[in-house]
PDB file of C-alpha atoms in Angstrom:
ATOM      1  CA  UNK A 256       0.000   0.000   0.000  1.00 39.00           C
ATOM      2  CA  UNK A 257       2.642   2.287   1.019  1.00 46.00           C
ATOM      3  CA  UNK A 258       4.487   1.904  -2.155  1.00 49.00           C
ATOM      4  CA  UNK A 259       1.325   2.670  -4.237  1.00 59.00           C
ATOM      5  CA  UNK A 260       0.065   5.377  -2.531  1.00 62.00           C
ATOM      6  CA  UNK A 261       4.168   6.860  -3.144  1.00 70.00           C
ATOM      7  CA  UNK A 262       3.796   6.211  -6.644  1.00 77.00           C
ATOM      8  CA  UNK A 263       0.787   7.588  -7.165  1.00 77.00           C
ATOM      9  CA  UNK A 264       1.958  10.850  -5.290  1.00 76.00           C
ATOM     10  CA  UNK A 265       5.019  10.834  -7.886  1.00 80.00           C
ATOM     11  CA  UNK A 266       2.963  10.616 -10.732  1.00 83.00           C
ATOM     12  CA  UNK A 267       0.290  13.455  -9.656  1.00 83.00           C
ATOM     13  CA  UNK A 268       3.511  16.023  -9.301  1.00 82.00           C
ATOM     14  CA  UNK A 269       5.159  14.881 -12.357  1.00 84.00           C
ATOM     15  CA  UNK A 270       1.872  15.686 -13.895  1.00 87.00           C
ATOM     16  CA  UNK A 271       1.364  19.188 -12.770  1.00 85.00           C
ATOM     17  CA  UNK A 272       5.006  20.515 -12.890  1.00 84.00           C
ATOM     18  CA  UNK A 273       4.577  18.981 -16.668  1.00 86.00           C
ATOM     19  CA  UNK A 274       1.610  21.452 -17.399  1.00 86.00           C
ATOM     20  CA  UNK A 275       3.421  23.987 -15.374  1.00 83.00           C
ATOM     21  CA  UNK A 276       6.106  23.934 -17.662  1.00 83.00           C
ATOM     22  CA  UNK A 277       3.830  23.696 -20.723  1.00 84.00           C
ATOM     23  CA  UNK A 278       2.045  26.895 -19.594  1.00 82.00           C
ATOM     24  CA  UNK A 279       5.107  28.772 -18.983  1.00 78.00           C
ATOM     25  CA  UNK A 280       6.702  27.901 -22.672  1.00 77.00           C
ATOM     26  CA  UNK A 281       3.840  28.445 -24.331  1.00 72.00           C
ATOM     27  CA  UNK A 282       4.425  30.951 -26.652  1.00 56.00           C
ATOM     28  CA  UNK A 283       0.542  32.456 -26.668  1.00 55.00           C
ATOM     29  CA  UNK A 284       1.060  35.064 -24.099  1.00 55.00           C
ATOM     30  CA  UNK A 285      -2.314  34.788 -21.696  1.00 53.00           C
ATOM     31  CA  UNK A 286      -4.006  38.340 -21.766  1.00 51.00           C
ATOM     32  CA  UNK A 287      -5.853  37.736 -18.267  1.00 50.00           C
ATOM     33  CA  UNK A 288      -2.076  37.626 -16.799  1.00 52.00           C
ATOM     34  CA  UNK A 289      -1.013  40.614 -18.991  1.00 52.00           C
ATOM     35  CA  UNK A 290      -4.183  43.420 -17.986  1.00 52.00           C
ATOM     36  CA  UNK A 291      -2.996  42.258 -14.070  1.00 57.00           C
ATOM     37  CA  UNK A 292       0.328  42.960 -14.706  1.00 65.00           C
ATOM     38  CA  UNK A 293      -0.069  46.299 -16.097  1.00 74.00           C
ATOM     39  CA  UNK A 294      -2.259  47.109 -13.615  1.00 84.00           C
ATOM     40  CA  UNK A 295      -0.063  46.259 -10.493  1.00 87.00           C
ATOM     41  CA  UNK A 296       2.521  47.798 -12.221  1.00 87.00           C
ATOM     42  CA  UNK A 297       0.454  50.984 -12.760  1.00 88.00           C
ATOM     43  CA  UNK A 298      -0.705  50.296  -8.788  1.00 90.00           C
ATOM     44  CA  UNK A 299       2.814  50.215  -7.877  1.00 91.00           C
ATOM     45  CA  UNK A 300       3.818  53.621  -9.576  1.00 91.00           C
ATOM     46  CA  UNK A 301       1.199  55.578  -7.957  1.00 93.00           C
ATOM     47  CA  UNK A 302       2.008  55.059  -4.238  1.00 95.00           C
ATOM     48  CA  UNK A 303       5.729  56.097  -5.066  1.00 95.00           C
ATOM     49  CA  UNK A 304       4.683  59.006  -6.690  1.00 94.00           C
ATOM     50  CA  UNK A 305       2.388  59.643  -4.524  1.00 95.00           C
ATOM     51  CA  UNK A 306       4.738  59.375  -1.269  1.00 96.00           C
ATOM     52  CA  UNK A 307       7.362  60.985  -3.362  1.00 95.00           C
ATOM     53  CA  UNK A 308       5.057  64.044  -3.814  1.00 95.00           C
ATOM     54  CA  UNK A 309       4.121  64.280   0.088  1.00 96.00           C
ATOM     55  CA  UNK A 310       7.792  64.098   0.897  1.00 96.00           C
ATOM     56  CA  UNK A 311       8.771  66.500  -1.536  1.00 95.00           C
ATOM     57  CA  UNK A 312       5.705  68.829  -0.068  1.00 95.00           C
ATOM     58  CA  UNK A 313       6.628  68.424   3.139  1.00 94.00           C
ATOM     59  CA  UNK A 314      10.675  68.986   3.149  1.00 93.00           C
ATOM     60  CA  UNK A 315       9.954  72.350   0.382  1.00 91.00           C
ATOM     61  CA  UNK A 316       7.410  74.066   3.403  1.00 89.00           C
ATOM     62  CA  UNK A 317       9.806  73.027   6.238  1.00 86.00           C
ATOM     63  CA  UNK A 318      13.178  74.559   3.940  1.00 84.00           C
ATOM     64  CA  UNK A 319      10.775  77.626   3.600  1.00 81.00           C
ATOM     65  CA  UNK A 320      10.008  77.837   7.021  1.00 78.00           C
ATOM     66  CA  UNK A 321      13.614  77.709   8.605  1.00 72.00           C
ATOM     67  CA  UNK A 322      14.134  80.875   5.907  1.00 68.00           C
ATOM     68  CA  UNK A 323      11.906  82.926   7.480  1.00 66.00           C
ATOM     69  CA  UNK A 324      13.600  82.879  10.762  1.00 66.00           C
ATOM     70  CA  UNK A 325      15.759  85.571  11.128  1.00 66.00           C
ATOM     71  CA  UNK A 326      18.804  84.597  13.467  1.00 64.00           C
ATOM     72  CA  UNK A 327      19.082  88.715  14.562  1.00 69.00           C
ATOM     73  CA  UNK A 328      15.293  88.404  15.901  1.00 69.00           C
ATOM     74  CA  UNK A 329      15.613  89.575  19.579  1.00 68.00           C
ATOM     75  CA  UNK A 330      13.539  86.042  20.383  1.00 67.00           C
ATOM     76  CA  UNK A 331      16.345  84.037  18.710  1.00 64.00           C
ATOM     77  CA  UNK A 332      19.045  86.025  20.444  1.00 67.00           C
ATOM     78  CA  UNK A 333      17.007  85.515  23.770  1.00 65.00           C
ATOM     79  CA  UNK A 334      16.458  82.009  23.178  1.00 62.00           C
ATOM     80  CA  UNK A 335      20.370  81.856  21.959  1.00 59.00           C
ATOM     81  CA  UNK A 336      21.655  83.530  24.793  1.00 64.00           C
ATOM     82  CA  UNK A 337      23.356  81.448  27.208  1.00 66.00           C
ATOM     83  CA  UNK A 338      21.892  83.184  30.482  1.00 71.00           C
ATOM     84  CA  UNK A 339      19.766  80.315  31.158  1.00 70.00           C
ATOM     85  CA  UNK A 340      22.649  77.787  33.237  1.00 76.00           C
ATOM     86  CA  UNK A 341      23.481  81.122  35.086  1.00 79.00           C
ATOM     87  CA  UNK A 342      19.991  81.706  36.231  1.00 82.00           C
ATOM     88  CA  UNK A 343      19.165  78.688  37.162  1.00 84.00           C
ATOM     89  CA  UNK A 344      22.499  78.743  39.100  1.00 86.00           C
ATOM     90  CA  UNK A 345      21.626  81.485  41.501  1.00 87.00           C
ATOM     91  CA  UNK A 346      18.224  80.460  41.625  1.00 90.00           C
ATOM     92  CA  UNK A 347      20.156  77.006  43.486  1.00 89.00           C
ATOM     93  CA  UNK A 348      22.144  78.989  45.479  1.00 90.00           C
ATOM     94  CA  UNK A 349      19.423  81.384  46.762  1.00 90.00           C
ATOM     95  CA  UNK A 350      17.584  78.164  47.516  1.00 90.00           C
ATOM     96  CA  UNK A 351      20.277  76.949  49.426  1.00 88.00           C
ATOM     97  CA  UNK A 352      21.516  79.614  51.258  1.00 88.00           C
ATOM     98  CA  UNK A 353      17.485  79.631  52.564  1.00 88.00           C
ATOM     99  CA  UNK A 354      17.165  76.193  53.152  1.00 85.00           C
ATOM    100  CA  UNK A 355      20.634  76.822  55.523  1.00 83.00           C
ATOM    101  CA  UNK A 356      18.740  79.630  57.272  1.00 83.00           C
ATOM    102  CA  UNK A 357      15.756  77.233  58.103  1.00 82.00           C
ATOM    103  CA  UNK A 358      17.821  74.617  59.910  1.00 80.00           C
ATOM    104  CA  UNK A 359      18.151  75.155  63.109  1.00 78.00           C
ATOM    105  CA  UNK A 360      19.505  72.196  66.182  1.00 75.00           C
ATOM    106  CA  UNK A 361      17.159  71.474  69.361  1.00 76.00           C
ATOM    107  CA  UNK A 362      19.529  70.026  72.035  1.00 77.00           C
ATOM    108  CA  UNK A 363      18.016  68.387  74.896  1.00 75.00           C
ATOM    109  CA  UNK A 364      19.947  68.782  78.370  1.00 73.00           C
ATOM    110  CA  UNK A 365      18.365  65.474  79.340  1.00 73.00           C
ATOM    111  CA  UNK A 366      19.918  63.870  76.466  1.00 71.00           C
ATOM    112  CA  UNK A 367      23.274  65.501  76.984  1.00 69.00           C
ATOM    113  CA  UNK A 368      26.213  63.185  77.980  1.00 72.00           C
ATOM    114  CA  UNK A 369      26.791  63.728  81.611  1.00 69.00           C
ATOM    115  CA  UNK A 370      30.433  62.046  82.789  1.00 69.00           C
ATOM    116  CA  UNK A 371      29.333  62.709  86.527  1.00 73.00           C
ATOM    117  CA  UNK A 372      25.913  61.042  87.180  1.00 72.00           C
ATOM    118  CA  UNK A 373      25.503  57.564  86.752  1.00 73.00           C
ATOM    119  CA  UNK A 374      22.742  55.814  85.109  1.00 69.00           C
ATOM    120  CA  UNK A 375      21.118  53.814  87.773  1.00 71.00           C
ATOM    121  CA  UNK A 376      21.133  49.861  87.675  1.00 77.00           C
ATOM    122  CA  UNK A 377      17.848  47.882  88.206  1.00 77.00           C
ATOM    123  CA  UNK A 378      18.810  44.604  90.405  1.00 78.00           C
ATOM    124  CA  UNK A 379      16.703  41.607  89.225  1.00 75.00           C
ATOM    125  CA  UNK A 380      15.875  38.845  92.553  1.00 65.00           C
TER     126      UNK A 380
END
């Protein structure tokens, strides 16, 4: 059975890769295969050009945008202006120096080492 079943497996592939073969060397060219062609092809060509043409869009307005800045504007030269670290600088320190001024130390006498008293003992019985 096993060797039947084999053979007749062979013999169904040989079969189809034969008409494969005969379809692809044909030399009538199939015009279903043709129109689908054309029209991926056609598909294909549109979405490039019609990425290309959003990417082009889009890089043209942002080119024209950075022109229109004007690097002497007093907001560029405010934004340029490297007074930003040294603010923020002082604005630490100040903090600091405040947060130095809030501290302040409690001392308790009680808790104060005293080398003369002694710390009584409790005797267990």
């Amino acid at each position: 059975l096993v060797l039947s079943n084999d053979t007749a497996l062979n013999s169904l592939l040989s079969k189809l890769l034969q008409d494969y073969l005969e379809r692809t060397n044909s030399s009538a060219p199939s015009q279903v295969q043709s129109g689908g062609d054309n029209l991926e092809i056609v598909y294909v060509l549109l979405m490039i050009g019609l990425f290309g043409v959003f990417t082009l869009a889009a890089t043209l307005t942002n080119i024209r945008s950075r022109k229109l800045e004007d690097p002497r504007e007093p907001y560029n030269m405010y934004i340029d202006s490297d007074i930003w670290p040294k603010k923020d600088m002082a604005y630490f320190q100040a903090k600091l120096v405040e947060n130095y001024k809030l501290c302040s130390v409690f001392e308790n006498p009680l808790a104060v080492e005293q080398p003369n008293t002694q710390i009584p003992e409790v005797k267990s019985s």
